[in-house]
Each structure stands twice: as C-alpha cells, then as structure tokens.
Short mmCIF file of C-alpha atoms in Angstrom, two decimals:
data_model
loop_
_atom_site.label_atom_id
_atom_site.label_comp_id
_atom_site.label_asym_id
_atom_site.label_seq_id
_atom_site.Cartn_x
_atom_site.Cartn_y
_atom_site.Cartn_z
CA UNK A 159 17.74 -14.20 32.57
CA UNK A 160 14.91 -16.32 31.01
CA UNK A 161 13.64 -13.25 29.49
CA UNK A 162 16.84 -12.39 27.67
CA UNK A 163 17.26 -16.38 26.46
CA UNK A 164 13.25 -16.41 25.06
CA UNK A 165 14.28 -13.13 23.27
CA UNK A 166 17.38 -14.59 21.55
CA UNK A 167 15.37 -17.44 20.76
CA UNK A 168 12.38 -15.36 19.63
CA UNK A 169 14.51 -13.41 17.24
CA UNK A 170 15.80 -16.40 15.27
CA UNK A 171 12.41 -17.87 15.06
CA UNK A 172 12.78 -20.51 17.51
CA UNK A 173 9.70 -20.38 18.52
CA UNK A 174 9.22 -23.78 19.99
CA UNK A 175 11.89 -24.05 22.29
CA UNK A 176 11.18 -20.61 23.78
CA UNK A 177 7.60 -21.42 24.69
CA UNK A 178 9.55 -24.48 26.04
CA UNK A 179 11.47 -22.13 28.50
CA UNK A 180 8.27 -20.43 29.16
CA UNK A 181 6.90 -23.39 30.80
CA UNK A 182 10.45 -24.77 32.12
CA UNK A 183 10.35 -20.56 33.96
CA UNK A 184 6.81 -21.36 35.05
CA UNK A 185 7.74 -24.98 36.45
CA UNK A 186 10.48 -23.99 38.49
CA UNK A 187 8.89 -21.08 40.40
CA UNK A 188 9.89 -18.06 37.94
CA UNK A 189 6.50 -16.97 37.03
CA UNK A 190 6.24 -15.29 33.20
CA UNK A 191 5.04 -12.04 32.88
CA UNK A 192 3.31 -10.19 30.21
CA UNK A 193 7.00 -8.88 28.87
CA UNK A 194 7.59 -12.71 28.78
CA UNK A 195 4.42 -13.54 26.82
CA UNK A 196 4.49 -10.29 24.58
CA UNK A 197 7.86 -11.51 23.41
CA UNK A 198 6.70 -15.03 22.24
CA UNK A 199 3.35 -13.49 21.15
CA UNK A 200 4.67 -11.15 18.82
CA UNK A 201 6.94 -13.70 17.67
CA UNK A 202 4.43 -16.20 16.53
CA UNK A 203 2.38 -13.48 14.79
CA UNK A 204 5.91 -12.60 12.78
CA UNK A 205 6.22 -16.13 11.85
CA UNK A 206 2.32 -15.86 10.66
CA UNK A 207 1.12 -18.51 13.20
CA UNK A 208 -1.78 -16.85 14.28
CA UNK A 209 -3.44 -19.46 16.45
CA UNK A 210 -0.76 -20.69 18.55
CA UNK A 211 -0.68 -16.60 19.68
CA UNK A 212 -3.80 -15.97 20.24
CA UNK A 213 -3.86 -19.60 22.01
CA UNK A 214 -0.62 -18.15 24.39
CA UNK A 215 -2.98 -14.59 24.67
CA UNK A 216 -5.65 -16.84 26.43
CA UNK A 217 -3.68 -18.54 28.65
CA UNK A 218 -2.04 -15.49 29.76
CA UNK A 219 -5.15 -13.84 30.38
CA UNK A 220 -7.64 -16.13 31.41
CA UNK A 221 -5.50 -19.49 33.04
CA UNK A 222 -2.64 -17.05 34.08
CA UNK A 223 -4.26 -14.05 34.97
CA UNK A 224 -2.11 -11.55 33.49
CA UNK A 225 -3.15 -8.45 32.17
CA UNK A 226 -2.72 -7.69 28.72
CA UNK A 227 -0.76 -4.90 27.35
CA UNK A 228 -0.65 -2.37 24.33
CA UNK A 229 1.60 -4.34 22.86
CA UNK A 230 -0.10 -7.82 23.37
CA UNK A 231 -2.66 -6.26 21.33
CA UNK A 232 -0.78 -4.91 18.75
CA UNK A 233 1.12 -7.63 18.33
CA UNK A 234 -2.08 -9.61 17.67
CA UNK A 235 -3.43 -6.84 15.40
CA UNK A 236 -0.60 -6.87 13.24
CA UNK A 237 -0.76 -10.63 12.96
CA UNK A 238 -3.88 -10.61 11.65
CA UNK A 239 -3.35 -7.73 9.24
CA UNK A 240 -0.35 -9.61 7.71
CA UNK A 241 -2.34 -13.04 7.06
CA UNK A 242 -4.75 -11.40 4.91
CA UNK A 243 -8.25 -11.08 5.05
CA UNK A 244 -8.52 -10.74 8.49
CA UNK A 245 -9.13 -7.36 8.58
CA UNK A 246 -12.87 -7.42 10.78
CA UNK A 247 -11.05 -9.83 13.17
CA UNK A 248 -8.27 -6.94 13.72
CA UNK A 249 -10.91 -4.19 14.02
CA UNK A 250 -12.66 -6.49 16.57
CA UNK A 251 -9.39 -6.80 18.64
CA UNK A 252 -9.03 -2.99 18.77
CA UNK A 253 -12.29 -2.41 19.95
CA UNK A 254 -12.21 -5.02 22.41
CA UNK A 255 -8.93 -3.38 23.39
CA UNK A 256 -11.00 -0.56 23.71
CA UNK A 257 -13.21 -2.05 25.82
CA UNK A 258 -10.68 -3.27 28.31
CA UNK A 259 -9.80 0.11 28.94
CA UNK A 260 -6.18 0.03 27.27
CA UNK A 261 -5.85 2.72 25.19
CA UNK A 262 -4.19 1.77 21.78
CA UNK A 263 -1.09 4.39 20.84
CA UNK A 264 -0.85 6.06 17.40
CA UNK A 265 1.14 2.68 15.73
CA UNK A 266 -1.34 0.31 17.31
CA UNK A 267 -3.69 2.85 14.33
CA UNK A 268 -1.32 2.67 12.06
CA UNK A 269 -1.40 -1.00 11.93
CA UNK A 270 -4.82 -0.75 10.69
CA UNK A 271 -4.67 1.98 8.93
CA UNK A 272 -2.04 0.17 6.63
CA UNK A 273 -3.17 -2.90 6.43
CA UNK A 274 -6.72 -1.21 4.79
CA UNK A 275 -4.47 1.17 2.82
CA UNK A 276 -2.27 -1.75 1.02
CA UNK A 277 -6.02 -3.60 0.10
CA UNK A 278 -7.29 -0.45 -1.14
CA UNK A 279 -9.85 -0.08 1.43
CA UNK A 280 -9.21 3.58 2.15
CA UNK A 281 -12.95 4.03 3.32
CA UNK A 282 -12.60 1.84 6.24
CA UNK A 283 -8.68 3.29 7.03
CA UNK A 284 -10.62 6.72 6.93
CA UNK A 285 -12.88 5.26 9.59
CA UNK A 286 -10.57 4.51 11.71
CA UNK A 287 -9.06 7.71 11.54
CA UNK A 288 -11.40 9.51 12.10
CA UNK A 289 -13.93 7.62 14.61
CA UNK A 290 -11.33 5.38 16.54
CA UNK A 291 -8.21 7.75 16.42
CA UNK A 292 -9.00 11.72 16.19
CA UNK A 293 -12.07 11.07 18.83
CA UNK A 294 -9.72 9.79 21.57
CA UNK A 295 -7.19 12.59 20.94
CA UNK A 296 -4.59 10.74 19.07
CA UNK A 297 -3.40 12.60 15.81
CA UNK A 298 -2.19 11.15 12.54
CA UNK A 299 1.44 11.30 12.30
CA UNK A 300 3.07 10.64 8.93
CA UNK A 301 3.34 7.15 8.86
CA UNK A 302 -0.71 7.21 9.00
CA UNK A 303 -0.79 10.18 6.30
CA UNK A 304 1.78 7.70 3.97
CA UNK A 305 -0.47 4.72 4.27
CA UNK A 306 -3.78 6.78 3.26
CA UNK A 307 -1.81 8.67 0.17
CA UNK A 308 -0.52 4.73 -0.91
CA UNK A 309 -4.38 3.64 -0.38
CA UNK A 310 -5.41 6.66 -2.62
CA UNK A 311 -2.72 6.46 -5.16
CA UNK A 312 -3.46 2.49 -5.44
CA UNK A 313 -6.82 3.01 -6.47
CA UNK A 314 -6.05 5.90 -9.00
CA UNK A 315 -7.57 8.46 -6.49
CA UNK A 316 -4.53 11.17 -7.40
CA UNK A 317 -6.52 14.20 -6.32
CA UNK A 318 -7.61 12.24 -3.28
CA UNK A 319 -4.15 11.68 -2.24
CA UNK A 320 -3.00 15.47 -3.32
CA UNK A 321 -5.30 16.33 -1.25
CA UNK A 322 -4.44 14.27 1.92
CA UNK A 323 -0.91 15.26 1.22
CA UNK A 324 -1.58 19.04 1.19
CA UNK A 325 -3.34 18.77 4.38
CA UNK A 326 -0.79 16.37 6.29
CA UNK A 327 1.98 19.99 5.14
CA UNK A 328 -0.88 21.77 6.95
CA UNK A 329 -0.88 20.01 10.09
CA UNK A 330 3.24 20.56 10.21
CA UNK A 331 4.50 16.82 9.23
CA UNK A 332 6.41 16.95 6.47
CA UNK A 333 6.70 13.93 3.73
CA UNK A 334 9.92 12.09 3.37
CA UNK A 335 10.79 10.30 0.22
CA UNK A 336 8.70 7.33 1.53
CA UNK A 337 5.80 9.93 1.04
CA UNK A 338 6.65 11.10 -1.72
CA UNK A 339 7.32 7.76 -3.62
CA UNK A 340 3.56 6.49 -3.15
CA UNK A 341 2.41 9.93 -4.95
CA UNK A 342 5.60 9.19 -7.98
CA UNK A 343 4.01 5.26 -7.97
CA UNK A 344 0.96 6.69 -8.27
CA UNK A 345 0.98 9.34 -11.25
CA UNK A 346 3.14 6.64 -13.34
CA UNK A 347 0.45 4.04 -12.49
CA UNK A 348 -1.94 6.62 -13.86
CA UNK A 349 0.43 7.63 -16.70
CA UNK A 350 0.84 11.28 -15.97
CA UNK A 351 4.37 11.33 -16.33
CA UNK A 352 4.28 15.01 -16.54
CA UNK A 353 3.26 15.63 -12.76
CA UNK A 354 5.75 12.35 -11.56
CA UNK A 355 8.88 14.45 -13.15
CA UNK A 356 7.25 17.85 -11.46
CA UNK A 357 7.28 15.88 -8.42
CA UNK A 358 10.73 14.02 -8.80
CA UNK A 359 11.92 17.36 -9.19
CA UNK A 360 10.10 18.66 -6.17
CA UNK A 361 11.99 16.28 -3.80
CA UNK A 362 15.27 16.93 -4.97
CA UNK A 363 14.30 20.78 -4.42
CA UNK A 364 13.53 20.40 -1.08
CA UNK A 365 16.76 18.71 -0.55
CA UNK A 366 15.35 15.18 0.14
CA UNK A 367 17.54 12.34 -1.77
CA UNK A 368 16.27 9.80 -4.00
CA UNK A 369 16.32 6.17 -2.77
CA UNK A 370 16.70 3.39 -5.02
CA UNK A 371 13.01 2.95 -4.80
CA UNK A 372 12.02 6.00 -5.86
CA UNK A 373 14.57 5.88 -8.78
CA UNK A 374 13.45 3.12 -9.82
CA UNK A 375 9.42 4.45 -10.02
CA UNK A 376 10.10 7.21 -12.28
CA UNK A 377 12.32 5.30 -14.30
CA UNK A 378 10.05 2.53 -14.74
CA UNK A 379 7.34 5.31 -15.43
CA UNK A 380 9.33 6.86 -18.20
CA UNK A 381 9.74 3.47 -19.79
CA UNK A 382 6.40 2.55 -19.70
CA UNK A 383 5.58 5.91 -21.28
CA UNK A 384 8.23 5.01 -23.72
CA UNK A 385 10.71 7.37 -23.30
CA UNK A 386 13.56 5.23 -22.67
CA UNK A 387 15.72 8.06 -23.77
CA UNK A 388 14.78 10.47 -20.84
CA UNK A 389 14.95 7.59 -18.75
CA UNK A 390 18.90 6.64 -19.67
CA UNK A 391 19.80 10.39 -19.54
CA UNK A 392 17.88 10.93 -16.01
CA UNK A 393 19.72 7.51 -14.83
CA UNK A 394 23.26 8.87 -15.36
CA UNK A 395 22.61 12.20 -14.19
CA UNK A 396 21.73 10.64 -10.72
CA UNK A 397 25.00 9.33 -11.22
CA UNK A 398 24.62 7.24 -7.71
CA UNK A 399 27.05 4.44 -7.57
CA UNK A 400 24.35 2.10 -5.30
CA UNK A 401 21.80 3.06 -8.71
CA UNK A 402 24.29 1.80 -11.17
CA UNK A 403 25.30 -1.29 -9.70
CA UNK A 404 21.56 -2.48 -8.88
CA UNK A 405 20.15 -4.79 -11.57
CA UNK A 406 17.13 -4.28 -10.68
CA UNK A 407 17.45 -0.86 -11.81
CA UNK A 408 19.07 -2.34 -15.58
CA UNK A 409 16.05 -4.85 -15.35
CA UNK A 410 13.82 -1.81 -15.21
CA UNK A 411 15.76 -0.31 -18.18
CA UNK A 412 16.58 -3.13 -20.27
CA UNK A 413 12.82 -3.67 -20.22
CA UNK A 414 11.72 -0.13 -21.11
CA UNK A 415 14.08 -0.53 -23.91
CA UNK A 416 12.80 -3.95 -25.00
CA UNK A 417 9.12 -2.66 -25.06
CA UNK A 418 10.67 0.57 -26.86
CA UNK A 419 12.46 -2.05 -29.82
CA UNK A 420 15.34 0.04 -29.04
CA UNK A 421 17.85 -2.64 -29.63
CA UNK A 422 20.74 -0.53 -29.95
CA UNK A 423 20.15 0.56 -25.83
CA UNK A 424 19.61 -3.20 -24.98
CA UNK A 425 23.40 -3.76 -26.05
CA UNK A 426 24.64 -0.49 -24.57
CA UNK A 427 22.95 -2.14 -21.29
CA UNK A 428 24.18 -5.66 -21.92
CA UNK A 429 28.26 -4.22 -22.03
CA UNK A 430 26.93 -1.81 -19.25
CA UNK A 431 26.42 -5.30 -17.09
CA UNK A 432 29.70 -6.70 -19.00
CA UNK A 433 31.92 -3.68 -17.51
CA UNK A 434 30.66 -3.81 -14.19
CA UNK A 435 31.47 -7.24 -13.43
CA UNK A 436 28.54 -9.10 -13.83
CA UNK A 437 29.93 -11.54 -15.92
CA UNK A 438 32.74 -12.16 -14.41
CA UNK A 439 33.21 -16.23 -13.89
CA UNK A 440 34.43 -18.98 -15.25
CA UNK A 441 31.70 -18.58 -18.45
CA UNK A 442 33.19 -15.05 -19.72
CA UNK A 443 35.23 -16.39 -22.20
CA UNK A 444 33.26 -18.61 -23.23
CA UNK A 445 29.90 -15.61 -23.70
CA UNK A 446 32.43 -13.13 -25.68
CA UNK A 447 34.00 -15.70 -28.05
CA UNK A 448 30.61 -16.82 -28.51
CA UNK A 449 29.62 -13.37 -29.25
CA UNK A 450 32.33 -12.86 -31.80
CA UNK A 451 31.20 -15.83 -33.34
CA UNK A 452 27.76 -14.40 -34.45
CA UNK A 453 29.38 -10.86 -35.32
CA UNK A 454 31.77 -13.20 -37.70
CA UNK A 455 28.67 -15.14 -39.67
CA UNK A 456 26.86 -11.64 -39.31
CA UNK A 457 23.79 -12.38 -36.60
CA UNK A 458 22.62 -9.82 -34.88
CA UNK A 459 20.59 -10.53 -31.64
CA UNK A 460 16.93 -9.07 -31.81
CA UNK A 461 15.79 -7.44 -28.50
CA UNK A 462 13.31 -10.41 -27.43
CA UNK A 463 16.90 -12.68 -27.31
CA UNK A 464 18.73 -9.82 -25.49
CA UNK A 465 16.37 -9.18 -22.97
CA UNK A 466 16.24 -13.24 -21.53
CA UNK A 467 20.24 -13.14 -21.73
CA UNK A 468 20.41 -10.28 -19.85
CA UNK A 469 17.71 -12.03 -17.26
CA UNK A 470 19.78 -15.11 -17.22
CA UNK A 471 23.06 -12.87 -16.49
CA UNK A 472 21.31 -11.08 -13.46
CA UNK A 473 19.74 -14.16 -12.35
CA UNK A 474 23.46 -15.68 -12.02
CA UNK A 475 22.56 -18.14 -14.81
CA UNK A 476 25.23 -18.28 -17.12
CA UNK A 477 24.36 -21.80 -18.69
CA UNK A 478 20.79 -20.22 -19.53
CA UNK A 479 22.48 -17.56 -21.15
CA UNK A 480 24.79 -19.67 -23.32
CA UNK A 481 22.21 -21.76 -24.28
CA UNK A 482 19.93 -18.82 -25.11
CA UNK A 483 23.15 -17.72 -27.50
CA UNK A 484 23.99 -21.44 -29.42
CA UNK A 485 20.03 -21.80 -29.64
CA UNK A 486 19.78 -18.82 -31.88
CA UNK A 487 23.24 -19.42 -34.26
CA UNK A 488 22.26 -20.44 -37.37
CA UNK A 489 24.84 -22.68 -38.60
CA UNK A 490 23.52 -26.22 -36.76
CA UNK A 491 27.46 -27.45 -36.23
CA UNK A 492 28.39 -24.89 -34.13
CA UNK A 493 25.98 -26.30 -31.67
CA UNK A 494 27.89 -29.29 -31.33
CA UNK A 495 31.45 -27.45 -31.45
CA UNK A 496 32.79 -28.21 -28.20
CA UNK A 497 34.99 -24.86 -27.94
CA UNK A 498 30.95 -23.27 -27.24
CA UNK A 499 29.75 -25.54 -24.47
CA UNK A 500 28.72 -24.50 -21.24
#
C-alpha cells in the first residue's frame, strides 16, 4: 500500500510528501525497500534535484543497508546526464556500479551513450561502447546506434554516421524514422539537400511514415536552401491533416518564404492560417476590415510585417497583430479611428 501511495505521489512530483511517507512506513514498522527508494530516487533525479537523491542513495545503502539495484543506478546516471556537465560523475557511477558487481543492462549504456551523443562527444560514447558495453557481452541495440548517428550528424561527421548506419543494417536492427531523422537533420545542417530528399524518399520506400518531425527537417532544409517552392509542393503532397494544422510546420514555411522575399507565399500562408481557424475570435472582424482598409488606400504589407503578424497569430496574440497592422497604415487618423482598436 505505501508503495502504490509514494508512486502516485512520485508521479505528480510530490516529492516531499512521499519521502514523508517513506519515513512515516519506516516509523511504524513497514520497513522501505529498494523498490521504495528507487521510486523516490528516480523521482528526484526527474525533477533535476540531484543531491537530495544521491543523499536518499546513501542512506539506503550505508544507514539502511539495502542493496542497490540496476535501476538505483540508472536512475542516478540519468540524473546526472540531464543536469549537464556531469558527464565524468555519470561514468564514475557506472564503473562503481561495475565494481559492486551489478551488471548495468543495455539502457543503463544508452543513458551514456546519449547523453555524450547530444554534447557531441561521440569519442567518449564510442568508448563506452566499445570498452564498457561490447566487452561484457551486451550489444548495441538501435536506440544506442540512433544516439551515435545524432552525435555524428551534430558535428557534421555525415560519412561517420553513414557509416555507423550501414553497419547497425548489418548487425540486423533496422532504423525507424527516429533514425532516419538524425541522418535528414544532419545533411540539411550540412546543406546537401540532394542526399536529405534521396533519403526522405528512402523512408517512404521502405514503407516507414513521416512524423511531423521529420516533415518538418526537410522542409526547413529546403527553405534554408531556398527552395520554398519544392518545399510548398512537397508539403501538400504529404497531404497529412496533423502536418497542415501544425503551426509549427507554417512557422517553418512562412519563414523559408520570408528569407526567400517571396511575399506572394507569405499571404497564401497568412489566408492558409485564416481558413483553418486560426483566427477565429472575437478580433476577426476587426483583422479583415482592417485588412480591407490598407487594400482601399493601396498598402501592401512587405514580408518583414507579414512574418511578425503571422507570429503574433500563432502565438494567440491578436492585439500584437493589430497593432503590428495600425502601426504600419499610413494615414496617422486611422490610428485613432475607434472602429480599428483592439
């Protein structure tokens, strides 16, 4: 019963009343045990408060006498990975789980392994690959392959992370779109927008589908290679109803087509965001009469003005985007014409 409460509390972040109930269990005879202090552990290294863990790891272990378990460790490991930083004090920890005799399992690895990756250190992930994990017996599996191909691709290693990704089809794991998004994030970081389309293409081919992530890389690739163009006519062949109704998605585009000066897209974008209901409040009147307004006295919007109203619309800031509209009208008294205010 205490177990189950500590967990419900542990999952909301209440993390000080369940070490609360941990000593309440302990005070009345119902002695923790290392499920009981994994829970809170890992807990307190979600919520980034490293100390007070490794604090509850000690008394577990050295005032409790409790033996520590895979997960105690990993738990700890992960926490320090996740601060930042603390990468030598996580590398420490495995090797004194080592030294315990508690053999770590292939995501206790992974841990590391990512954490190195996401910094760029792909050396050091490599060593623990290859002297911690393959010498004990434990093989990569493909969430270690994915964080050494992001680690590559990060630091504009491409034939690196071909390379790891070739051998990872070897072995018999094959890459998921996760995978194969790092290597797309990678070539458009590099600008070879040739081989991210060859690839994009590759994962529809082998019957994979395209998250929202991965849409989003190679369309943000194309637009930084400016061809907003390809990247308008890709986005409606995906023809994904989650894609179309994601601003971030429009953000990507309505930026490609700002950098681009391709004002004429920008509008087809802004009445894109129009028609699917993004204005729809109390302000809509007021943004199209205001619209028809400058189409009267014949102001066109440049792509610079555009581009914040659109940001204001998908931030849900509709008096930002009005102002942004009476601040660039020309004629001074139609800023002070009530039928315009927000």
């Amino acid at each position: 019963m205490y177990n189950t409460m500590i967990k419900g509390l542990c999952k909301v972040s209440n993390n000080v009343i369940a070490i609360a109930l941990l000593r309440l269990m302990d005070e009345r005879g119902c002695k923790p045990d290392v499920v009981t202090y994994n829970t809170v552990i890992d807990s307190l290294c979600k919520d980034k408060m490293i100390d007070d863990a490794f604090n509850l790891f000690k008394e577990m272990v050295f005032q409790k006498g409790i033996s520590p378990s895979v997960i105690s460790y990993s738990s700890l490991i992960d926490g320090l990975c996740k601060l930042g930083g603390r990468w030598d004090e996580a590398s420490k920890m495995l090797q004194e789980m080592l030294d315990d005799g508690i053999s770590p399992d292939v995501l206790t690895f992974n841990i590391l392994v990512d954490a190195y990756c996401k910094e760029g250190k792909v050396k050091e992930a490599e060593d623990v690959i290859n002297i911690m994990m393959l010498k004990r017996g434990i093989l990569p599996d493909l969430v270690t392959y994915s964080s050494l191909i992001d680690g590559c691709c990060l630091r504009g290693e491409m034939s690196k992370a071909i390379s790891v990704f070739d051998s990872m089809s070897f072995r018999g794991i094959f890459p998921g779109v996760v995978t194969y998004s790092s290597l797309l994030n990678g070539y458009c970081k590099s600008l070879k927008i040739e081989e991210a389309m060859n690839l994009f293409h590759e994962v529809t081919r082998k019957g994979l589908k395209p998250d929202e992530c991965t849409c989003g890389i190679i369309l943000e690739g194309l637009c930084n290679n400016h061809k907003i163009e390809e990247a308008l006519t890709l986005f409606h062949l995906m023809g994904d109803s989650k894609l179309s109704y994601n601003i971030v998605v429009y953000n990507i585009l309505k930026d490609g087509a700002s950098k681009c000066g391709k004002l004429d897209i920008a509008t087809v974008l802004f009445q894109d965001l129009t028609n699917k209901g993004y204005l729809k409040n109390k302000h809509y009147d007021d943004v199209e009469m205001l619209l028809e307004k400058m189409d009267e006295i014949g102001y066109s919007l440049d792509v610079s003005t555009l581009s914040l109203l659109i940001d204001s619309i998908a931030a849900g800031s509709l008096d930002t985007a009005m102002s942004t509209l009476i601040s660039k009208l020309v004629p001074d008294e139609l800023i002070d014409s009530p039928s315009y205010s927000a």
